[in-house]
Coordinates of C-alpha atoms in Angstrom, one line a residue:
Chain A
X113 CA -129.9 -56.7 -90.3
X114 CA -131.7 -56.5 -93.5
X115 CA -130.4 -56.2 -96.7
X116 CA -132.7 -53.0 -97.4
X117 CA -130.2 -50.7 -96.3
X118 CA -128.2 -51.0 -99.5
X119 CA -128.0 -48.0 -101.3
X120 CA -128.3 -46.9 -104.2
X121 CA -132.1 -47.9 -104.6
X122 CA -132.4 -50.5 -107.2
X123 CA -134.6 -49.4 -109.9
X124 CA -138.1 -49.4 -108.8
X125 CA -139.4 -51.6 -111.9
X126 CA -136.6 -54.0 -111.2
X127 CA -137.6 -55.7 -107.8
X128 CA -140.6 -57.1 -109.4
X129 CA -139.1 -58.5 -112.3
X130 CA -138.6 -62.6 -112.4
X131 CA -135.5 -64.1 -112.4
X132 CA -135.1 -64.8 -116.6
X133 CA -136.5 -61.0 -116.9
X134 CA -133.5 -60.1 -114.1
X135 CA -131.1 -62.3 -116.1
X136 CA -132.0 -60.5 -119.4
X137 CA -131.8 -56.9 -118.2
X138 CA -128.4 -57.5 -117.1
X139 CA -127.6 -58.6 -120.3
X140 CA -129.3 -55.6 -122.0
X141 CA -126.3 -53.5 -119.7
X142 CA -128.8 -52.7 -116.6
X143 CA -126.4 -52.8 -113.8
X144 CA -129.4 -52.3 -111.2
X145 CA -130.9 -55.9 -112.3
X146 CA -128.0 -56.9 -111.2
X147 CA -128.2 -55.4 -108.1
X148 CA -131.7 -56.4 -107.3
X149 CA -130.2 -60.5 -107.9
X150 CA -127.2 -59.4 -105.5
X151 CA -129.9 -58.2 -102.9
X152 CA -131.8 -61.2 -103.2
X153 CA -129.5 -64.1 -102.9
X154 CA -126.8 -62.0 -101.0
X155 CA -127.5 -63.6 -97.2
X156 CA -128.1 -67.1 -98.5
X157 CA -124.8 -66.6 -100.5
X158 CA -122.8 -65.0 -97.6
X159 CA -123.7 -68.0 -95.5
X160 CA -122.9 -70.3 -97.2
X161 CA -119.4 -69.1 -97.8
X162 CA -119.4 -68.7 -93.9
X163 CA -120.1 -72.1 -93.3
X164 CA -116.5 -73.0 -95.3
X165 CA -114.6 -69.9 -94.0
X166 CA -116.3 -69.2 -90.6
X167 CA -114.9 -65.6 -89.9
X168 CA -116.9 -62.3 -91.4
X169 CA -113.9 -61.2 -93.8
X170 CA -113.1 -64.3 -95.6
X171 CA -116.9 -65.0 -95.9
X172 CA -117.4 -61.5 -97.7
X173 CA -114.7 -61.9 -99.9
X174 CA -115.8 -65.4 -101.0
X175 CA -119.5 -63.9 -101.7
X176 CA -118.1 -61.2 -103.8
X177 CA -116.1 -64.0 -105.8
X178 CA -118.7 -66.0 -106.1
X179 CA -121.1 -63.0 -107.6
X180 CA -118.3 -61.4 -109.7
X181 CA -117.7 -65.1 -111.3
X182 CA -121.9 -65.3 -111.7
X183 CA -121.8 -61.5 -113.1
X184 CA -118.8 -62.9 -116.0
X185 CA -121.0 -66.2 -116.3
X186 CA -124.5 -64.7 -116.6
X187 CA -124.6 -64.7 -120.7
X188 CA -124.3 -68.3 -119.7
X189 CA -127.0 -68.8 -117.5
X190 CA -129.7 -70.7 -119.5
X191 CA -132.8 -70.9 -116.8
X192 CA -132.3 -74.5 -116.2
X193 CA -132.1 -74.5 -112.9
X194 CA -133.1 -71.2 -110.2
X195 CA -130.9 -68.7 -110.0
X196 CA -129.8 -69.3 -106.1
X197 CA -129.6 -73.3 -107.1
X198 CA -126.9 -71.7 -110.0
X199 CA -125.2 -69.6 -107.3
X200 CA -124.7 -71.9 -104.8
X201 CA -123.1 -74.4 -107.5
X202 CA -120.7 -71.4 -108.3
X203 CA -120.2 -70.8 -104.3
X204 CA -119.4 -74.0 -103.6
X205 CA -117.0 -74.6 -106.3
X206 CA -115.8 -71.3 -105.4
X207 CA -115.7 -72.3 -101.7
X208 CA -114.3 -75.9 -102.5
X209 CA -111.2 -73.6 -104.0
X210 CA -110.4 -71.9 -101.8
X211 CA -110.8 -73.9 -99.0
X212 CA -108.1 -76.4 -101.0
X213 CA -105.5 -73.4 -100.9
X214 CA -105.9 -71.5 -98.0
X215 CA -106.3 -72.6 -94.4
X216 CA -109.8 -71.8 -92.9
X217 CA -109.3 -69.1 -89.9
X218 CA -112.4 -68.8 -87.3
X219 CA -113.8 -65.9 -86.1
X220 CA -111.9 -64.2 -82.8
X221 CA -114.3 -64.8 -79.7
X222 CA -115.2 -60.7 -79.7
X223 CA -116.1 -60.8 -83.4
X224 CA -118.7 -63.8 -82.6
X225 CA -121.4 -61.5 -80.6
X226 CA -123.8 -60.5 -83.2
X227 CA -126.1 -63.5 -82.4
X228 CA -129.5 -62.1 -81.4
X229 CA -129.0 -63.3 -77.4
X230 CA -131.2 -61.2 -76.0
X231 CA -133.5 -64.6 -74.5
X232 CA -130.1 -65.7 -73.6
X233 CA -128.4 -65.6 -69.6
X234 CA -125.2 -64.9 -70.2
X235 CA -123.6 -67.6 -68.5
X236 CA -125.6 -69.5 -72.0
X237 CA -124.5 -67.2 -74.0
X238 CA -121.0 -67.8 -73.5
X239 CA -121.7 -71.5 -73.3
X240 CA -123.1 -72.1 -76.4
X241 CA -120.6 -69.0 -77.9
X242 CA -117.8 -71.6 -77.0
X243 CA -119.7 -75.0 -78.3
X244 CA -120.3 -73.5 -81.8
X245 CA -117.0 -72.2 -81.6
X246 CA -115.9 -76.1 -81.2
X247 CA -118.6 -77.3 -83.9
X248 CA -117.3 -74.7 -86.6
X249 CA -113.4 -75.5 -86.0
X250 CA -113.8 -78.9 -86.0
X251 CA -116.3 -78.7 -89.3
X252 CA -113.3 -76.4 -91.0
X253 CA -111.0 -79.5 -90.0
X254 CA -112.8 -81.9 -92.4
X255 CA -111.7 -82.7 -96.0
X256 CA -113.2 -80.7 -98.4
X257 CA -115.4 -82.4 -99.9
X258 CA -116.7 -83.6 -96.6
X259 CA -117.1 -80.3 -95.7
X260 CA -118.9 -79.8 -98.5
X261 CA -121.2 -82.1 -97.9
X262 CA -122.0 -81.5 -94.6
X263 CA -122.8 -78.4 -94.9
X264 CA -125.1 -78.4 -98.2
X265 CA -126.9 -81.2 -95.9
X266 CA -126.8 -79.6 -92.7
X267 CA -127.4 -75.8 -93.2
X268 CA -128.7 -75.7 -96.6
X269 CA -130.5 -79.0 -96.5
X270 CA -130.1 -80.2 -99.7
X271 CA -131.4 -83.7 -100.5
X272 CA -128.1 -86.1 -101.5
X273 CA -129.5 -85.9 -105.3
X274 CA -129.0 -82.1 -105.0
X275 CA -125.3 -82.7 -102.8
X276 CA -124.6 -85.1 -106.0
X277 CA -125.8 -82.3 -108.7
X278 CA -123.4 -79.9 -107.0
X279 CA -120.6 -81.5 -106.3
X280 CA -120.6 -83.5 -109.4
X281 CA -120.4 -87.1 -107.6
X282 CA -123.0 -89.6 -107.4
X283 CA -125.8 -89.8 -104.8
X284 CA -123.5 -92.7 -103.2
X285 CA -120.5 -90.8 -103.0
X286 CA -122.6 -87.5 -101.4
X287 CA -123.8 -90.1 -99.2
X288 CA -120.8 -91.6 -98.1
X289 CA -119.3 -88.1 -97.7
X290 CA -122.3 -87.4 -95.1
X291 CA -121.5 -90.3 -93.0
X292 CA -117.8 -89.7 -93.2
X293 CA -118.5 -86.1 -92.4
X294 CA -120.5 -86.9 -89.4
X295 CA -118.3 -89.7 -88.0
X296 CA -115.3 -87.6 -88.6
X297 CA -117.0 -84.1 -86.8
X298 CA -117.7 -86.6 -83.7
X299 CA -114.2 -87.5 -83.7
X300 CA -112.6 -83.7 -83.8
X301 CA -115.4 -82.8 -81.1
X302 CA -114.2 -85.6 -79.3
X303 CA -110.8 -84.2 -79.4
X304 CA -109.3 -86.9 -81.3
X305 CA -106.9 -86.1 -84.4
X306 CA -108.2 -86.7 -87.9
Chain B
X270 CA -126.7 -110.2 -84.1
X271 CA -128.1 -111.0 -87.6
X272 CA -126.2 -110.6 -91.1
X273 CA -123.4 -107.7 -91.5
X274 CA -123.5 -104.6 -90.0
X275 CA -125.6 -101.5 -91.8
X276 CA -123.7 -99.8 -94.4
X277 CA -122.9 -96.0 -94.7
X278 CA -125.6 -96.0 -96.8
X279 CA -128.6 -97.7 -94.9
X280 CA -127.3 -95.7 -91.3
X281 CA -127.4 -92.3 -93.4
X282 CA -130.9 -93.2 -94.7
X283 CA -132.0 -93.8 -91.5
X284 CA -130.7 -90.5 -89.6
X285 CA -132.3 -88.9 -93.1
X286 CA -135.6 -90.4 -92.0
X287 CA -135.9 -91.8 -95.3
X288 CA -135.8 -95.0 -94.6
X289 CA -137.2 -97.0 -90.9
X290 CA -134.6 -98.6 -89.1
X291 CA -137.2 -101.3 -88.3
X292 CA -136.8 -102.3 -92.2
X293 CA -133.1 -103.4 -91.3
X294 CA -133.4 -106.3 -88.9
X295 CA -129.7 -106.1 -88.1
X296 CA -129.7 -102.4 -86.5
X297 CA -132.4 -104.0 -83.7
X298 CA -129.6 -106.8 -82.4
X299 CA -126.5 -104.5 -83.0
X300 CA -124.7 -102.9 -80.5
X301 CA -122.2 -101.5 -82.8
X302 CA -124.5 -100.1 -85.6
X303 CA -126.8 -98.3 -83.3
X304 CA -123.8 -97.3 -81.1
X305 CA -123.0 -95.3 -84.6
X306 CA -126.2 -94.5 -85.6
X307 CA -126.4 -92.6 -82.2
X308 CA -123.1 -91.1 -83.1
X309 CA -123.9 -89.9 -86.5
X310 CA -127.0 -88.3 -84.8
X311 CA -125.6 -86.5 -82.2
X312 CA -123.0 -85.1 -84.4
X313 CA -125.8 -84.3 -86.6
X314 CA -127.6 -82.4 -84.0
X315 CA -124.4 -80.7 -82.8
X316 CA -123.5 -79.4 -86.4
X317 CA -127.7 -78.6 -86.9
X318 CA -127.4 -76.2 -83.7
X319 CA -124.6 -73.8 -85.4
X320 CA -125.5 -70.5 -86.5
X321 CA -124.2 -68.2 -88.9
X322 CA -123.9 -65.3 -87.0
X323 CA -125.7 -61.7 -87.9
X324 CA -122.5 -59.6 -89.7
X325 CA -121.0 -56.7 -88.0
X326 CA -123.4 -53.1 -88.4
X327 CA -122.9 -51.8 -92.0
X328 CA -121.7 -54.8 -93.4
X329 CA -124.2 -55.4 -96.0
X330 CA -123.7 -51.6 -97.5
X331 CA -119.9 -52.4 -97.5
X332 CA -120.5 -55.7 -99.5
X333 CA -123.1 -54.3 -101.9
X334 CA -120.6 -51.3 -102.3
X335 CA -117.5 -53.3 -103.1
X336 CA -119.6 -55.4 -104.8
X337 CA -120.3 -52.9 -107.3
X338 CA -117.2 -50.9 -107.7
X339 CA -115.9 -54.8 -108.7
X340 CA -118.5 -55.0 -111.2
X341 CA -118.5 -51.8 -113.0
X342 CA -114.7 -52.4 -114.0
X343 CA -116.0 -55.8 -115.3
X344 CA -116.8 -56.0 -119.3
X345 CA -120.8 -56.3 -119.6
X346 CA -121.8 -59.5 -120.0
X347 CA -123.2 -59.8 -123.4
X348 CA -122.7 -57.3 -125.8
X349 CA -118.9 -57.0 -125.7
X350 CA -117.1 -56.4 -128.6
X351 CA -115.4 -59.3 -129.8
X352 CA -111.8 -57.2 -129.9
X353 CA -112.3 -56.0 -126.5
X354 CA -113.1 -59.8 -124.9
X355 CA -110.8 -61.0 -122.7
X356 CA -109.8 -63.9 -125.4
X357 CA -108.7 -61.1 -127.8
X358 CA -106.8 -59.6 -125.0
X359 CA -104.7 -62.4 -124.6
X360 CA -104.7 -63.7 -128.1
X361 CA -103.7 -60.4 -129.5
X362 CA -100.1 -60.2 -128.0
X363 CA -99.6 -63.6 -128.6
X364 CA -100.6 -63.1 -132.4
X365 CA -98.4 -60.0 -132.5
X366 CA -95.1 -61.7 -131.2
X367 CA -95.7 -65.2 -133.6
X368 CA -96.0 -62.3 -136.4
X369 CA -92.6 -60.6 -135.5
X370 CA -91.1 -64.2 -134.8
X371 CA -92.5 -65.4 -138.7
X372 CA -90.8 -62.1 -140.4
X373 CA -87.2 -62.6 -138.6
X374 CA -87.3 -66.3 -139.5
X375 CA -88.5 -64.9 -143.1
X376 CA -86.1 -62.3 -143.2
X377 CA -83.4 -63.7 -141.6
X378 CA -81.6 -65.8 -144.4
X379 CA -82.2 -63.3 -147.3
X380 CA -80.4 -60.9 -144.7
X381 CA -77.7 -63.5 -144.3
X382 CA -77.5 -64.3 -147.8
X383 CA -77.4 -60.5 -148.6
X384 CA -74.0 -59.7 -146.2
X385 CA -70.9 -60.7 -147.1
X386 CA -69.6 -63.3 -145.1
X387 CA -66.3 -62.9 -143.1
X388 CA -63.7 -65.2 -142.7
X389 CA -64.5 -67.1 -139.9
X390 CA -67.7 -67.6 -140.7
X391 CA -66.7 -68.6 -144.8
X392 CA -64.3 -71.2 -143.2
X393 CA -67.7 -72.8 -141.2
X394 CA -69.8 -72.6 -143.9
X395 CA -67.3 -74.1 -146.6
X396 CA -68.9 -75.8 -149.3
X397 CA -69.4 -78.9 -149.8
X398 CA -71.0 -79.7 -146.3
X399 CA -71.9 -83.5 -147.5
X400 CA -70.3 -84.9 -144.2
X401 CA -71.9 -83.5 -141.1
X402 CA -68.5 -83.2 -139.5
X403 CA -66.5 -81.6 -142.7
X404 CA -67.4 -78.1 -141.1
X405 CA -65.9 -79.2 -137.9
X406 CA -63.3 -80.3 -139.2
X407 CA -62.0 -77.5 -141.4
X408 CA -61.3 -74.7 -138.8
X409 CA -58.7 -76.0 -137.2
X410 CA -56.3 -75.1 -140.7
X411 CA -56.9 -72.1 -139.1
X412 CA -54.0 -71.3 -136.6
X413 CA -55.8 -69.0 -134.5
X414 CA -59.2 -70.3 -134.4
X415 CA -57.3 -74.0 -133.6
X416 CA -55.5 -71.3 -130.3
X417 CA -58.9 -70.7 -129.3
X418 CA -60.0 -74.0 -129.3
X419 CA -57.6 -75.7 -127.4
X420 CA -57.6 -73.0 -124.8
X421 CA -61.4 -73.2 -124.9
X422 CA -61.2 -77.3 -124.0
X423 CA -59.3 -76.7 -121.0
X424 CA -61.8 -74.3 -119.5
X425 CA -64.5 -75.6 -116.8
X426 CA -68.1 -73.8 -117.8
X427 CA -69.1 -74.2 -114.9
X428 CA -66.4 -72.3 -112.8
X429 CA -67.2 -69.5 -115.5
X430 CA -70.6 -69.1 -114.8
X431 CA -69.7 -68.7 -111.0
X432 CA -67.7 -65.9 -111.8
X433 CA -69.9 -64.0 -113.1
X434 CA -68.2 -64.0 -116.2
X435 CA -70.8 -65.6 -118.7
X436 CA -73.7 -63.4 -119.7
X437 CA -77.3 -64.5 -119.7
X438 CA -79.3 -63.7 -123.3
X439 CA -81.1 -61.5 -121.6
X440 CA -77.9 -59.5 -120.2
X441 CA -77.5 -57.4 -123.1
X442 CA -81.3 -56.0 -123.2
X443 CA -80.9 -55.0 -119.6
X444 CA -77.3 -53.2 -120.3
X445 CA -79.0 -51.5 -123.5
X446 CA -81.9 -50.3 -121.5
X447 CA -79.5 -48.7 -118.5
X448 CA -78.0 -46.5 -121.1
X449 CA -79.0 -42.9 -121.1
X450 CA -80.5 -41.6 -124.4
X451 CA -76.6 -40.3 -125.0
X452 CA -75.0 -42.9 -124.6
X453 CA -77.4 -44.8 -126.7
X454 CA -76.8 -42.4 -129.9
X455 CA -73.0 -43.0 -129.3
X456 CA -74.0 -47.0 -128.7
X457 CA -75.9 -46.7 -132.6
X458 CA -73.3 -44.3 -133.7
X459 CA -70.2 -46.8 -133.1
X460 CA -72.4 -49.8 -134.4
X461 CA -73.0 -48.4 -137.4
X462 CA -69.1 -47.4 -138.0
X463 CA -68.1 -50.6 -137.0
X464 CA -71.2 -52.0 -139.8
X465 CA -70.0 -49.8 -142.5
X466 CA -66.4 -50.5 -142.0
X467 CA -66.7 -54.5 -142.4
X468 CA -68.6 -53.6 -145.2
X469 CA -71.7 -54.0 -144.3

């Protein structure tokens, strides 16, 4: 699904503007510069927060936190890094938060089908249905910061300076959260207890 | 086997590709290390093949429409007047109640100063008060305030407050604000008799 379906429109002179020219007609009060950063970083945002709350509800209530809290911060914004590189520091902070509070719930099996399957038997389908099914409880098993880790390297392939940068360690300790991450996910797939 | 084993560090570089594992000499004659460097791998490759799956139909126009009802009750980003930020919409309260608490603390002892004081309270208040323990001391010349004292000794607090028969300081707000409007002129109505009858 694309994100094209949103409606209202954005403002047609919007969608071409940069990110800085974005940033500064939201703080001139245009709402639809807003919009057009929403539509723009919205699936990148939405899975990232899926990654730490793997269920569709959760994930889209963490996105809107995360872009209400860039929305508040925006006057702040100062260019010094991209805008998604700012967003994803403010979704995993957000992410890291609520993941310390609230006990990650995965998706039921009949809410998992909107995988594009189609090239799939479904004898597969239902096999690898059930592995990631494994891989994403196990990942939600891991300590935070772990987590964290794992899934900047692994889905959003961050380099461990960028893991560092974001979650305000040092490249060692991003490091040694990858390896602990990864021995730890082999364990829980293993069906041993943390 | 040659040396320690590969650190954290080293095995991470190595499943990064950033670094060969033929630069560590140890990997090549360790079971151990390249039993978890395989590990780390596999895990790797099990986490890699996880996808996010495609939200249910409609679920972007939901988002983008919750999204912005959220925003439009937020205050704009910049241009906010500073009396309607969200710091003045704490500190504002806050500066109204320290105002109210500096005029009764301002007010309160040329009100006390002003009314006449009774009795009990003259034989508390007795002058000189150069020991600490003089005002103690003095209201038991007073037959019945020594009564209530001695009977107030005896009592266990406690076993009070289990009764239900002590009040809390908020008790007498909550009993003021139960009153109808009547009984509230009759509440002001007896307080001020009972004021201008001790001479208040």
């Amino acid at each position: 699904m694309s994100g094209a379906e949103t409606a209202p429109a954005p403002e047609p002179e919007l969608g071409g503007l940069g990110e800085a020219e974005l940033v500064q007609a939201c703080l001139d009060g245009r709402l639809g510069a807003f919009d057009v950063i929403v539509e723009r970083h919205r699936q990148s945002v939405y899975r990232l927060c899926y990654r730490f709350m793997p269920n569709h509800e959760d994930a889209s209530d963490l996105a809107q936190e995360v872009f209400l809290r860039a929305f508040r911060a925006l006057r702040g914004f100062r260019g010094q890094s991209s805008l998604g590189t700012w967003l994803y520091r403010i979704g995993v902070n957000v992410c890291l938060n609520k993941v310390s509070v609230k006990a990650p719930a995965s998706e039921p099996i009949d809410a998992r089908s909107h995988v594009d399957t189609r090239t799939e038997s479904p004898c597969d389908q239902v096999l690898r249905s059930e592995r990631d099914e494994r891989v994403r409880a196990a990942v939600t098993q891991l300590p935070a910061k772990q987590r964290a880790a794992l899934i900047l390297r692994v889905y959003h392939e961050m380099t461990h300076q960028e893991i560092a940068g974001t979650l305000g360690t040092s490249v060692g300790a991003a490091k040694a959260n990858v390896f602990h991450a990864l021995r730890n996910l082999k364990r829980l797939l293993n069906g041993e207890v943390l | 086997m040659i040396g320690r084993h590969c650190t954290p560090d080293e095995l991470i570089d190595v499943v990064d590709g950033v670094r060969d594992p033929a630069s560590i000499p140890h990997l090549a004659g360790c079971q151990t290390c390249n039993r978890q460097l395989n590990d780390l791998r596999r895990a790797l490759a099990d986490a890699e093949s996880v996808e996010v799956p495609e939200p249910p139909p409609f679920f972007w126009q939901r988002f983008s429409a919750r999204l912005r009802e959220a925003v439009s009750t937020e205050a704009p980003p910049s241009r906010v007047a500073w009396w309607r930020g969200p710091s003045w919409r704490i500190a504002a309260p806050a500066l109204a109640g320290c105002t109210v608490v500096l005029l009764a603390l301002f007010l309160q002892p040329r009100m006390q100063r002003a009314t006449p004081a009774t009795e009990f309270e003259q034989a508390f208040s007795a002058e000189p008060a150069a020991d600490p323990t003089a005002g103690w001391a003095e209201p038991a010349d007073d037959a019945s305030i020594g009564l209530m004292m001695d009977l107030a000794g005896s009592v266990d607090l406690d076993a009070v407050a289990d009764a239900g028969l002590m009040t809390t300081s908020s008790a007498t707000d909550a009993a003021v604000s139960d009153l109808s409007p009547d009984e509230r002129l009759e509440l002001e109505r007896l307080l001020k008799e009972a004021l201008n009858g001790s001479g208040a």
